[in-house]
């Protein structure tokens, strides 16, 4: 029998949830074709639009975030179409893999772990690849915590469009960015954005979100790909009614969480998440552990464990303190650990710092907890919004 433990998730999704959000999961079941549910559904739609900062509706799929990525590829690109994908880790590589599965040809811009695509490099690649009709970005590459400056990259793509007269869609996987790092879908001129419920929206896993701007929306009907459940027209044509039975409890839970985020104020939420990431980074640096990402996202902080055995540190945190972080994926397994401060209060981050110092000391590494606490306390003021 597996023992029931209380774990505090410092993982970049799923994240620990507020009680009021958890409570929604235990409510009596609603039927999805009732007025009561429709109110929740349309309220969620409005809330998502305001968090995506978009005029057009956001499609809600009952699936994990990858389904939103797949739906996007299946609806926007025909077999044989060419797209550009900067690849710097597991999630940006996923764009390339999905495209390949749909017969879409990918030119990769290969980057080292922790690097982010530079706007100039993106423009150069587009110029070299005149057939490319889209740029698929990953705002936060969650395998390393690297943040892409989406706004600057979109600007440089728009420049290439103006100079060449080509149309190039820009798409952002903002699964670990929405509600964490600033994102302005309309204002920045993005064409499409995908997200999911279990990261910055601080909800349970199982819902995926797709937003399409007008240009991408008009592309759907021209794409020669087979699709049925993932045909985004079903979700976007009548945003007031779900096309199929949605996951009713998850919809109710994420609706509550989205309401909380909007009440707190998205700017303050961004600030809090970025402050928590910065505090975590300070904790790792105080132990002499170097960050993986050059440009740090607010969603996940990855650090090289160096001489410290990554698995032993992971286990000490989990078994002695109930603190769960995420391990390195693929080539990075055993070399890095990743921690997230999404929606954490100051006391949660301070508890993490204590657990981290204690786990490290068992492994023979010293971290001056007093001095790092003094260093991060002012930063953590921004995280009081979650109290
Ligand atoms: C979590 C995540 C996804 C989606 O993963 P699912 O397990 O399908 O929800 C996609 N992209 C990024 C950058 C992510 O962090």
mmCIF file of C-alpha atoms and ligand atoms in Angstrom:
data_model
loop_
_atom_site.group_PDB
_atom_site.id
_atom_site.type_symbol
_atom_site.label_atom_id
_atom_site.label_comp_id
_atom_site.label_asym_id
_atom_site.label_seq_id
_atom_site.Cartn_x
_atom_site.Cartn_y
_atom_site.Cartn_z
ATOM 1 C CA UNK A 1 0.000 0.000 0.000
ATOM 2 C CA UNK A 2 1.249 3.466 -0.853
ATOM 3 C CA UNK A 3 1.257 5.803 2.131
ATOM 4 C CA UNK A 4 -0.645 9.035 1.754
ATOM 5 C CA UNK A 5 1.868 11.845 2.262
ATOM 6 C CA UNK A 6 1.361 15.530 2.185
ATOM 7 C CA UNK A 7 3.620 16.843 -0.507
ATOM 8 C CA UNK A 8 4.192 20.470 -1.272
ATOM 9 C CA UNK A 9 4.657 20.733 -5.010
ATOM 10 C CA UNK A 10 7.435 23.087 -6.086
ATOM 11 C CA UNK A 11 7.151 21.643 -9.575
ATOM 12 C CA UNK A 12 6.346 23.692 -12.677
ATOM 13 C CA UNK A 13 2.908 22.092 -12.903
ATOM 14 C CA UNK A 14 0.898 20.556 -11.511
ATOM 15 C CA UNK A 15 1.187 22.997 -8.642
ATOM 16 C CA UNK A 16 -0.400 22.902 -5.173
ATOM 17 C CA UNK A 17 -3.923 24.335 -5.287
ATOM 18 C CA UNK A 18 -5.884 26.697 -3.065
ATOM 19 C CA UNK A 19 -8.561 25.046 -0.951
ATOM 20 C CA UNK A 20 -11.379 26.947 -2.689
ATOM 21 C CA UNK A 21 -10.204 25.534 -6.038
ATOM 22 C CA UNK A 22 -9.896 21.993 -4.660
ATOM 23 C CA UNK A 23 -13.404 22.313 -3.190
ATOM 24 C CA UNK A 24 -14.844 22.724 -6.675
ATOM 25 C CA UNK A 25 -13.666 19.212 -7.540
ATOM 26 C CA UNK A 26 -15.846 17.630 -4.872
ATOM 27 C CA UNK A 27 -19.128 19.342 -5.711
ATOM 28 C CA UNK A 28 -22.188 17.413 -6.919
ATOM 29 C CA UNK A 29 -21.979 16.781 -10.652
ATOM 30 C CA UNK A 30 -23.580 19.296 -12.995
ATOM 31 C CA UNK A 31 -24.882 18.362 -16.408
ATOM 32 C CA UNK A 32 -23.085 20.294 -19.118
ATOM 33 C CA UNK A 33 -26.297 21.282 -20.958
ATOM 34 C CA UNK A 34 -27.738 23.295 -18.089
ATOM 35 C CA UNK A 35 -27.923 27.000 -17.477
ATOM 36 C CA UNK A 36 -25.835 26.634 -14.365
ATOM 37 C CA UNK A 37 -22.968 25.033 -16.248
ATOM 38 C CA UNK A 38 -23.267 27.403 -19.199
ATOM 39 C CA UNK A 39 -22.724 30.291 -16.821
ATOM 40 C CA UNK A 40 -19.539 28.739 -15.521
ATOM 41 C CA UNK A 41 -18.411 27.938 -19.080
ATOM 42 C CA UNK A 42 -19.023 31.412 -20.486
ATOM 43 C CA UNK A 43 -17.575 33.033 -17.358
ATOM 44 C CA UNK A 44 -14.441 30.950 -17.825
ATOM 45 C CA UNK A 45 -14.297 32.005 -21.481
ATOM 46 C CA UNK A 46 -14.424 35.691 -20.533
ATOM 47 C CA UNK A 47 -11.825 35.215 -17.807
ATOM 48 C CA UNK A 48 -9.459 33.422 -20.158
ATOM 49 C CA UNK A 49 -9.772 36.181 -22.755
ATOM 50 C CA UNK A 50 -8.752 38.711 -20.171
ATOM 51 C CA UNK A 51 -5.780 36.607 -19.039
ATOM 52 C CA UNK A 52 -4.688 35.951 -22.646
ATOM 53 C CA UNK A 53 -5.243 39.697 -23.216
ATOM 54 C CA UNK A 54 -7.179 38.928 -26.365
ATOM 55 C CA UNK A 55 -10.336 40.069 -28.138
ATOM 56 C CA UNK A 56 -11.087 36.728 -29.757
ATOM 57 C CA UNK A 57 -12.427 33.688 -27.881
ATOM 58 C CA UNK A 58 -10.222 31.034 -26.296
ATOM 59 C CA UNK A 59 -11.017 27.375 -27.049
ATOM 60 C CA UNK A 60 -11.147 25.020 -24.058
ATOM 61 C CA UNK A 61 -10.264 21.348 -24.680
ATOM 62 C CA UNK A 62 -10.614 18.597 -22.092
ATOM 63 C CA UNK A 63 -7.077 17.307 -22.480
ATOM 64 C CA UNK A 64 -3.566 18.138 -21.320
ATOM 65 C CA UNK A 65 -1.616 21.030 -22.835
ATOM 66 C CA UNK A 66 -0.050 18.978 -25.602
ATOM 67 C CA UNK A 67 -3.504 18.515 -27.175
ATOM 68 C CA UNK A 68 -3.692 22.284 -27.637
ATOM 69 C CA UNK A 69 -0.316 22.199 -29.408
ATOM 70 C CA UNK A 70 -1.494 19.338 -31.612
ATOM 71 C CA UNK A 71 -4.821 21.046 -32.373
ATOM 72 C CA UNK A 72 -2.959 24.135 -33.400
ATOM 73 C CA UNK A 73 -0.714 22.283 -35.851
ATOM 74 C CA UNK A 74 -3.623 20.221 -37.241
ATOM 75 C CA UNK A 75 -5.701 23.354 -37.839
ATOM 76 C CA UNK A 76 -3.111 25.777 -39.167
ATOM 77 C CA UNK A 77 -0.690 23.826 -41.371
ATOM 78 C CA UNK A 78 -1.264 21.537 -44.339
ATOM 79 C CA UNK A 79 0.990 18.569 -45.076
ATOM 80 C CA UNK A 80 4.059 19.886 -46.872
ATOM 81 C CA UNK A 81 3.860 23.333 -45.256
ATOM 82 C CA UNK A 82 7.136 24.728 -43.893
ATOM 83 C CA UNK A 83 7.567 26.090 -40.393
ATOM 84 C CA UNK A 84 10.491 27.275 -38.293
ATOM 85 C CA UNK A 85 11.021 26.030 -34.740
ATOM 86 C CA UNK A 86 13.755 27.230 -32.363
ATOM 87 C CA UNK A 87 14.642 24.106 -30.354
ATOM 88 C CA UNK A 88 16.360 24.380 -26.986
ATOM 89 C CA UNK A 89 14.801 21.551 -24.974
ATOM 90 C CA UNK A 90 12.079 19.009 -24.551
ATOM 91 C CA UNK A 91 9.067 21.272 -25.044
ATOM 92 C CA UNK A 92 10.280 23.272 -28.034
ATOM 93 C CA UNK A 93 11.282 19.922 -29.591
ATOM 94 C CA UNK A 94 7.672 18.804 -29.085
ATOM 95 C CA UNK A 95 6.517 21.427 -31.622
ATOM 96 C CA UNK A 96 8.877 19.869 -34.173
ATOM 97 C CA UNK A 97 7.691 16.338 -33.344
ATOM 98 C CA UNK A 98 4.002 17.218 -33.672
ATOM 99 C CA UNK A 99 4.632 18.972 -36.986
ATOM 100 C CA UNK A 100 6.437 15.931 -38.295
ATOM 101 C CA UNK A 101 3.511 13.707 -37.279
ATOM 102 C CA UNK A 102 1.249 15.905 -39.442
ATOM 103 C CA UNK A 103 3.596 15.963 -42.435
ATOM 104 C CA UNK A 104 4.600 19.581 -41.794
ATOM 105 C CA UNK A 105 8.225 20.300 -42.666
ATOM 106 C CA UNK A 106 10.319 21.807 -39.929
ATOM 107 C CA UNK A 107 13.487 23.863 -40.104
ATOM 108 C CA UNK A 108 15.002 23.860 -36.643
ATOM 109 C CA UNK A 109 17.049 26.618 -35.087
ATOM 110 C CA UNK A 110 19.083 24.482 -32.676
ATOM 111 C CA UNK A 111 20.103 26.132 -29.426
ATOM 112 C CA UNK A 112 22.034 24.886 -26.398
ATOM 113 C CA UNK A 113 20.160 24.040 -23.196
ATOM 114 C CA UNK A 114 19.319 27.254 -21.359
ATOM 115 C CA UNK A 115 19.558 29.486 -24.437
ATOM 116 C CA UNK A 116 16.654 31.476 -25.880
ATOM 117 C CA UNK A 117 16.178 32.379 -29.546
ATOM 118 C CA UNK A 118 17.476 35.863 -30.362
ATOM 119 C CA UNK A 119 15.201 38.068 -32.490
ATOM 120 C CA UNK A 120 17.987 38.754 -35.025
ATOM 121 C CA UNK A 121 18.766 35.037 -35.425
ATOM 122 C CA UNK A 122 15.079 34.326 -35.985
ATOM 123 C CA UNK A 123 14.873 37.026 -38.679
ATOM 124 C CA UNK A 124 17.972 35.628 -40.386
ATOM 125 C CA UNK A 125 16.568 32.101 -40.398
ATOM 126 C CA UNK A 126 13.313 33.356 -41.885
ATOM 127 C CA UNK A 127 15.190 35.206 -44.601
ATOM 128 C CA UNK A 128 17.139 32.045 -45.451
ATOM 129 C CA UNK A 129 13.952 29.970 -45.558
ATOM 130 C CA UNK A 130 11.534 31.803 -47.857
ATOM 131 C CA UNK A 131 8.998 28.971 -47.712
ATOM 132 C CA UNK A 132 8.543 29.197 -43.925
ATOM 133 C CA UNK A 133 4.979 30.247 -43.187
ATOM 134 C CA UNK A 134 5.139 30.169 -39.406
ATOM 135 C CA UNK A 135 7.393 30.502 -36.386
ATOM 136 C CA UNK A 136 6.567 28.207 -33.470
ATOM 137 C CA UNK A 137 7.864 29.598 -30.180
ATOM 138 C CA UNK A 138 8.061 28.281 -26.636
ATOM 139 C CA UNK A 139 7.733 31.204 -24.257
ATOM 140 C CA UNK A 140 9.118 29.274 -21.286
ATOM 141 C CA UNK A 141 11.104 26.172 -22.177
ATOM 142 C CA UNK A 142 10.158 24.302 -19.008
ATOM 143 C CA UNK A 143 12.967 21.777 -19.325
ATOM 144 C CA UNK A 144 15.499 24.546 -18.565
ATOM 145 C CA UNK A 145 13.476 27.546 -17.399
ATOM 146 C CA UNK A 146 14.671 29.660 -20.339
ATOM 147 C CA UNK A 147 12.372 32.517 -21.299
ATOM 148 C CA UNK A 148 11.903 33.631 -24.900
ATOM 149 C CA UNK A 149 11.378 37.343 -25.406
ATOM 150 C CA UNK A 150 8.219 36.673 -27.395
ATOM 151 C CA UNK A 151 7.432 40.318 -27.890
ATOM 152 C CA UNK A 152 10.839 41.035 -29.472
ATOM 153 C CA UNK A 153 10.755 37.891 -31.617
ATOM 154 C CA UNK A 154 7.272 38.697 -32.918
ATOM 155 C CA UNK A 155 8.478 42.192 -33.765
ATOM 156 C CA UNK A 156 11.370 40.834 -35.784
ATOM 157 C CA UNK A 157 9.050 38.386 -37.590
ATOM 158 C CA UNK A 158 6.755 41.297 -38.447
ATOM 159 C CA UNK A 159 9.753 43.181 -39.836
ATOM 160 C CA UNK A 160 10.552 40.281 -42.156
ATOM 161 C CA UNK A 161 6.896 40.198 -43.236
ATOM 162 C CA UNK A 162 6.911 43.897 -44.069
ATOM 163 C CA UNK A 163 10.140 43.700 -46.026
ATOM 164 C CA UNK A 164 9.315 40.515 -47.935
ATOM 165 C CA UNK A 165 5.542 40.744 -48.334
ATOM 166 C CA UNK A 166 5.233 37.173 -46.976
ATOM 167 C CA UNK A 167 2.726 36.144 -44.321
ATOM 168 C CA UNK A 168 4.371 34.418 -41.355
ATOM 169 C CA UNK A 169 2.234 33.285 -38.426
ATOM 170 C CA UNK A 170 3.752 33.502 -34.958
ATOM 171 C CA UNK A 171 2.578 30.955 -32.451
ATOM 172 C CA UNK A 172 3.519 30.736 -28.782
ATOM 173 C CA UNK A 173 3.451 27.754 -26.443
ATOM 174 C CA UNK A 174 2.771 29.749 -23.289
ATOM 175 C CA UNK A 175 1.793 26.742 -21.173
ATOM 176 C CA UNK A 176 4.300 27.664 -18.447
ATOM 177 C CA UNK A 177 4.030 31.408 -19.048
ATOM 178 C CA UNK A 178 0.375 32.370 -19.056
ATOM 179 C CA UNK A 179 -0.306 33.988 -15.676
ATOM 180 C CA UNK A 180 3.424 33.915 -14.898
ATOM 181 C CA UNK A 181 5.416 36.027 -17.325
ATOM 182 C CA UNK A 182 3.848 38.955 -19.133
ATOM 183 C CA UNK A 183 1.990 37.954 -22.289
ATOM 184 C CA UNK A 184 -0.024 40.329 -24.479
ATOM 185 C CA UNK A 185 -1.523 38.231 -27.248
ATOM 186 C CA UNK A 186 -3.229 41.086 -29.116
ATOM 187 C CA UNK A 187 -0.849 43.894 -28.352
ATOM 188 C CA UNK A 188 2.268 41.969 -29.365
ATOM 189 C CA UNK A 189 0.648 40.848 -32.613
ATOM 190 C CA UNK A 190 0.736 37.116 -31.935
ATOM 191 C CA UNK A 191 -1.378 34.853 -34.157
ATOM 192 C CA UNK A 192 -1.968 31.973 -31.760
ATOM 193 C CA UNK A 193 -1.219 30.982 -28.171
ATOM 194 C CA UNK A 194 -1.648 27.684 -26.311
ATOM 195 C CA UNK A 195 -1.827 27.151 -22.561
ATOM 196 C CA UNK A 196 -3.008 24.597 -19.992
ATOM 197 C CA UNK A 197 -4.750 24.499 -16.629
ATOM 198 C CA UNK A 198 -2.066 23.109 -14.328
ATOM 199 C CA UNK A 199 0.676 25.730 -14.415
ATOM 200 C CA UNK A 200 0.328 29.502 -14.039
ATOM 201 C CA UNK A 201 -3.461 29.270 -13.983
ATOM 202 C CA UNK A 202 -3.043 27.297 -10.743
ATOM 203 C CA UNK A 203 -5.688 24.695 -11.529
ATOM 204 C CA UNK A 204 -5.835 20.905 -11.730
ATOM 205 C CA UNK A 205 -4.321 19.274 -14.829
ATOM 206 C CA UNK A 206 -6.558 18.218 -17.696
ATOM 207 C CA UNK A 207 -7.653 21.315 -19.614
ATOM 208 C CA UNK A 208 -5.929 22.858 -22.617
ATOM 209 C CA UNK A 209 -6.518 26.321 -24.046
ATOM 210 C CA UNK A 210 -6.069 27.640 -27.569
ATOM 211 C CA UNK A 211 -6.392 31.232 -28.658
ATOM 212 C CA UNK A 212 -6.327 32.201 -32.329
ATOM 213 C CA UNK A 213 -6.083 35.751 -33.669
ATOM 214 C CA UNK A 214 -8.120 36.765 -36.718
ATOM 215 C CA UNK A 215 -5.459 35.794 -39.245
ATOM 216 C CA UNK A 216 -4.952 32.309 -37.799
ATOM 217 C CA UNK A 217 -8.694 31.867 -37.395
ATOM 218 C CA UNK A 218 -9.238 32.469 -41.118
ATOM 219 C CA UNK A 219 -6.531 29.913 -41.923
ATOM 220 C CA UNK A 220 -8.395 26.983 -40.297
ATOM 221 C CA UNK A 221 -10.787 26.423 -43.203
ATOM 222 C CA UNK A 222 -7.953 26.282 -45.744
ATOM 223 C CA UNK A 223 -5.852 23.663 -43.982
ATOM 224 C CA UNK A 224 -5.833 20.213 -45.582
ATOM 225 C CA UNK A 225 -5.518 17.998 -42.483
ATOM 226 C CA UNK A 226 -7.907 15.365 -41.201
ATOM 227 C CA UNK A 227 -9.358 16.384 -37.809
ATOM 228 C CA UNK A 228 -12.559 15.879 -35.938
ATOM 229 C CA UNK A 229 -12.380 16.204 -32.143
ATOM 230 C CA UNK A 230 -9.511 18.650 -32.543
ATOM 231 C CA UNK A 231 -11.206 20.766 -35.230
ATOM 232 C CA UNK A 232 -10.938 24.132 -33.512
ATOM 233 C CA UNK A 233 -13.977 25.536 -35.313
ATOM 234 C CA UNK A 234 -16.097 23.359 -33.057
ATOM 235 C CA UNK A 235 -14.706 25.153 -30.006
ATOM 236 C CA UNK A 236 -14.467 28.675 -31.378
ATOM 237 C CA UNK A 237 -17.615 29.104 -33.479
ATOM 238 C CA UNK A 238 -19.959 28.997 -30.517
ATOM 239 C CA UNK A 239 -17.948 29.854 -27.425
ATOM 240 C CA UNK A 240 -21.105 29.735 -25.281
ATOM 241 C CA UNK A 241 -21.518 25.971 -25.702
ATOM 242 C CA UNK A 242 -18.951 23.194 -25.448
ATOM 243 C CA UNK A 243 -19.070 20.930 -28.541
ATOM 244 C CA UNK A 244 -18.663 17.720 -26.484
ATOM 245 C CA UNK A 245 -18.942 16.776 -22.815
ATOM 246 C CA UNK A 246 -16.215 18.809 -21.132
ATOM 247 C CA UNK A 247 -14.563 17.785 -17.886
ATOM 248 C CA UNK A 248 -17.163 19.520 -15.724
ATOM 249 C CA UNK A 249 -15.284 19.461 -12.372
ATOM 250 C CA UNK A 250 -12.058 20.723 -13.950
ATOM 251 C CA UNK A 251 -13.918 23.524 -15.689
ATOM 252 C CA UNK A 252 -15.495 24.597 -12.386
ATOM 253 C CA UNK A 253 -12.126 24.467 -10.612
ATOM 254 C CA UNK A 254 -10.213 26.447 -13.220
ATOM 255 C CA UNK A 255 -13.031 28.983 -13.415
ATOM 256 C CA UNK A 256 -12.576 29.616 -9.692
ATOM 257 C CA UNK A 257 -8.829 29.931 -10.006
ATOM 258 C CA UNK A 258 -9.071 32.270 -13.004
ATOM 259 C CA UNK A 259 -11.483 34.450 -11.009
ATOM 260 C CA UNK A 260 -8.963 34.602 -8.164
ATOM 261 C CA UNK A 261 -6.144 35.620 -10.533
ATOM 262 C CA UNK A 262 -8.280 38.355 -12.071
ATOM 263 C CA UNK A 263 -9.314 39.642 -8.633
ATOM 264 C CA UNK A 264 -5.689 39.746 -7.528
ATOM 265 C CA UNK A 265 -4.761 41.612 -10.716
ATOM 266 C CA UNK A 266 -2.737 40.008 -13.479
ATOM 267 C CA UNK A 267 0.122 42.503 -13.124
ATOM 268 C CA UNK A 268 0.496 41.639 -9.442
ATOM 269 C CA UNK A 269 0.320 37.929 -10.235
ATOM 270 C CA UNK A 270 3.112 38.270 -12.817
ATOM 271 C CA UNK A 271 5.150 40.235 -10.295
ATOM 272 C CA UNK A 272 4.613 37.643 -7.558
ATOM 273 C CA UNK A 273 5.608 34.697 -9.739
ATOM 274 C CA UNK A 274 8.662 36.473 -11.071
ATOM 275 C CA UNK A 275 9.678 37.448 -7.524
ATOM 276 C CA UNK A 276 9.361 33.843 -6.334
ATOM 277 C CA UNK A 277 11.526 32.628 -9.232
ATOM 278 C CA UNK A 278 14.110 35.266 -8.476
ATOM 279 C CA UNK A 279 14.182 34.252 -4.784
ATOM 280 C CA UNK A 280 14.613 30.568 -5.716
ATOM 281 C CA UNK A 281 17.456 31.510 -8.001
ATOM 282 C CA UNK A 282 19.131 33.366 -5.136
ATOM 283 C CA UNK A 283 18.814 30.280 -2.923
ATOM 284 C CA UNK A 284 20.536 28.096 -5.527
ATOM 285 C CA UNK A 285 23.239 30.650 -6.184
ATOM 286 C CA UNK A 286 23.908 30.970 -2.447
ATOM 287 C CA UNK A 287 24.774 27.267 -2.528
ATOM 288 C CA UNK A 288 27.083 27.816 -5.492
ATOM 289 C CA UNK A 289 24.683 26.105 -7.903
ATOM 290 C CA UNK A 290 24.538 27.752 -11.319
ATOM 291 C CA UNK A 291 21.282 28.445 -13.151
ATOM 292 C CA UNK A 292 20.721 26.677 -16.487
ATOM 293 C CA UNK A 293 18.836 29.485 -18.216
ATOM 294 C CA UNK A 294 20.481 32.693 -19.322
ATOM 295 C CA UNK A 295 17.180 34.534 -19.533
ATOM 296 C CA UNK A 296 15.139 33.370 -16.545
ATOM 297 C CA UNK A 297 11.395 32.665 -16.752
ATOM 298 C CA UNK A 298 9.085 33.213 -13.805
ATOM 299 C CA UNK A 299 7.710 29.685 -14.079
ATOM 300 C CA UNK A 300 10.634 27.384 -13.394
ATOM 301 C CA UNK A 301 14.196 27.752 -12.170
ATOM 302 C CA UNK A 302 16.600 25.018 -13.236
ATOM 303 C CA UNK A 303 20.085 24.735 -11.771
ATOM 304 C CA UNK A 304 23.089 22.527 -12.449
ATOM 305 C CA UNK A 305 23.633 20.289 -9.441
ATOM 306 C CA UNK A 306 27.384 20.064 -10.194
ATOM 307 C CA UNK A 307 29.103 17.803 -7.673
ATOM 308 C CA UNK A 308 25.880 17.278 -5.706
ATOM 309 C CA UNK A 309 24.129 14.057 -6.785
ATOM 310 C CA UNK A 310 20.821 15.281 -8.259
ATOM 311 C CA UNK A 311 18.812 12.200 -7.322
ATOM 312 C CA UNK A 312 20.003 12.204 -3.698
ATOM 313 C CA UNK A 313 19.079 15.869 -3.364
ATOM 314 C CA UNK A 314 15.684 15.242 -4.962
ATOM 315 C CA UNK A 315 15.016 12.403 -2.535
ATOM 316 C CA UNK A 316 16.168 14.240 0.566
ATOM 317 C CA UNK A 317 13.865 17.150 -0.268
ATOM 318 C CA UNK A 318 10.930 14.841 -0.854
ATOM 319 C CA UNK A 319 11.382 12.260 1.884
ATOM 320 C CA UNK A 320 12.575 14.504 4.699
ATOM 321 C CA UNK A 321 10.624 17.674 3.952
ATOM 322 C CA UNK A 322 7.741 16.718 1.668
ATOM 323 C CA UNK A 323 9.121 19.129 -0.911
ATOM 324 C CA UNK A 324 8.742 17.907 -4.475
ATOM 325 C CA UNK A 325 10.836 19.456 -7.244
ATOM 326 C CA UNK A 326 11.216 18.268 -10.842
ATOM 327 C CA UNK A 327 14.180 16.336 -12.180
ATOM 328 C CA UNK A 328 16.065 16.898 -15.427
ATOM 329 C CA UNK A 329 14.569 15.341 -18.551
ATOM 330 C CA UNK A 330 16.409 13.427 -21.289
ATOM 331 C CA UNK A 331 20.085 14.409 -21.534
ATOM 332 C CA UNK A 332 19.714 16.654 -18.501
ATOM 333 C CA UNK A 333 18.663 13.767 -16.222
ATOM 334 C CA UNK A 334 20.966 13.556 -13.193
ATOM 335 C CA UNK A 335 22.552 16.916 -14.031
ATOM 336 C CA UNK A 336 19.930 19.457 -13.075
ATOM 337 C CA UNK A 337 16.916 19.951 -10.834
ATOM 338 C CA UNK A 338 14.041 22.330 -11.474
ATOM 339 C CA UNK A 339 11.927 24.194 -8.953
ATOM 340 C CA UNK A 340 8.928 26.437 -9.346
ATOM 341 C CA UNK A 341 7.535 29.158 -7.117
ATOM 342 C CA UNK A 342 4.208 29.506 -8.960
ATOM 343 C CA UNK A 343 1.594 30.909 -6.546
ATOM 344 C CA UNK A 344 3.846 30.367 -3.501
ATOM 345 C CA UNK A 345 3.587 32.612 -0.446
ATOM 346 C CA UNK A 346 6.705 34.097 1.190
ATOM 347 C CA UNK A 347 6.534 31.477 3.962
ATOM 348 C CA UNK A 348 6.413 28.658 1.369
ATOM 349 C CA UNK A 349 9.578 29.901 -0.313
ATOM 350 C CA UNK A 350 11.305 30.392 3.060
ATOM 351 C CA UNK A 351 10.287 26.856 4.038
ATOM 352 C CA UNK A 352 11.723 25.640 0.739
ATOM 353 C CA UNK A 353 14.983 27.477 1.432
ATOM 354 C CA UNK A 354 15.218 25.798 4.848
ATOM 355 C CA UNK A 355 14.487 22.358 3.407
ATOM 356 C CA UNK A 356 17.016 22.959 0.660
ATOM 357 C CA UNK A 357 19.739 24.047 3.102
ATOM 358 C CA UNK A 358 19.091 21.045 5.331
ATOM 359 C CA UNK A 359 19.070 18.573 2.423
ATOM 360 C CA UNK A 360 22.276 20.031 1.042
ATOM 361 C CA UNK A 361 24.043 19.917 4.378
ATOM 362 C CA UNK A 362 23.393 16.166 4.552
ATOM 363 C CA UNK A 363 25.168 15.945 1.230
ATOM 364 C CA UNK A 364 28.094 17.981 2.501
ATOM 365 C CA UNK A 365 27.278 21.343 0.929
ATOM 366 C CA UNK A 366 26.857 24.473 3.017
ATOM 367 C CA UNK A 367 24.226 27.104 2.368
ATOM 368 C CA UNK A 368 24.143 30.151 4.629
ATOM 369 C CA UNK A 369 20.416 30.169 5.298
ATOM 370 C CA UNK A 370 20.443 33.308 7.447
ATOM 371 C CA UNK A 371 22.091 35.453 4.850
ATOM 372 C CA UNK A 372 20.048 34.163 1.918
ATOM 373 C CA UNK A 373 16.859 34.645 3.937
ATOM 374 C CA UNK A 374 17.805 38.267 4.578
ATOM 375 C CA UNK A 375 18.549 38.656 0.888
ATOM 376 C CA UNK A 376 15.248 37.280 -0.419
ATOM 377 C CA UNK A 377 12.783 38.554 2.183
ATOM 378 C CA UNK A 378 12.295 41.970 0.535
ATOM 379 C CA UNK A 379 11.801 40.318 -2.878
ATOM 380 C CA UNK A 380 9.204 37.983 -1.416
ATOM 381 C CA UNK A 381 6.973 40.874 -0.329
ATOM 382 C CA UNK A 382 5.417 40.672 -3.819
ATOM 383 C CA UNK A 383 4.303 37.099 -3.031
ATOM 384 C CA UNK A 384 2.051 38.203 -0.175
ATOM 385 C CA UNK A 385 -0.830 38.427 -2.643
ATOM 386 C CA UNK A 386 -1.307 34.653 -2.250
ATOM 387 C CA UNK A 387 -1.815 34.851 1.527
HETATM 388 C C1 LIG B 1 3.686 21.486 -19.332
HETATM 389 C C2 LIG B 1 4.023 21.973 -20.698
HETATM 390 C C3 LIG B 1 3.326 21.555 -21.839
HETATM 391 C C4 LIG B 1 2.140 20.629 -21.816
HETATM 392 O O1 LIG B 1 2.328 19.438 -21.214
HETATM 393 P P1 LIG B 1 1.073 18.505 -20.868
HETATM 394 O O2 LIG B 1 1.704 17.469 -20.034
HETATM 395 O O3 LIG B 1 0.544 17.992 -22.152
HETATM 396 O O4 LIG B 1 0.068 19.376 -20.161
HETATM 397 C C5 LIG B 1 3.652 22.110 -23.047
HETATM 398 N N1 LIG B 1 4.629 23.023 -23.160
HETATM 399 C C6 LIG B 1 5.320 23.454 -22.096
HETATM 400 C C7 LIG B 1 6.356 24.506 -22.286
HETATM 401 C C8 LIG B 1 5.040 22.940 -20.834
HETATM 402 O O5 LIG B 1 5.735 23.384 -19.782
#
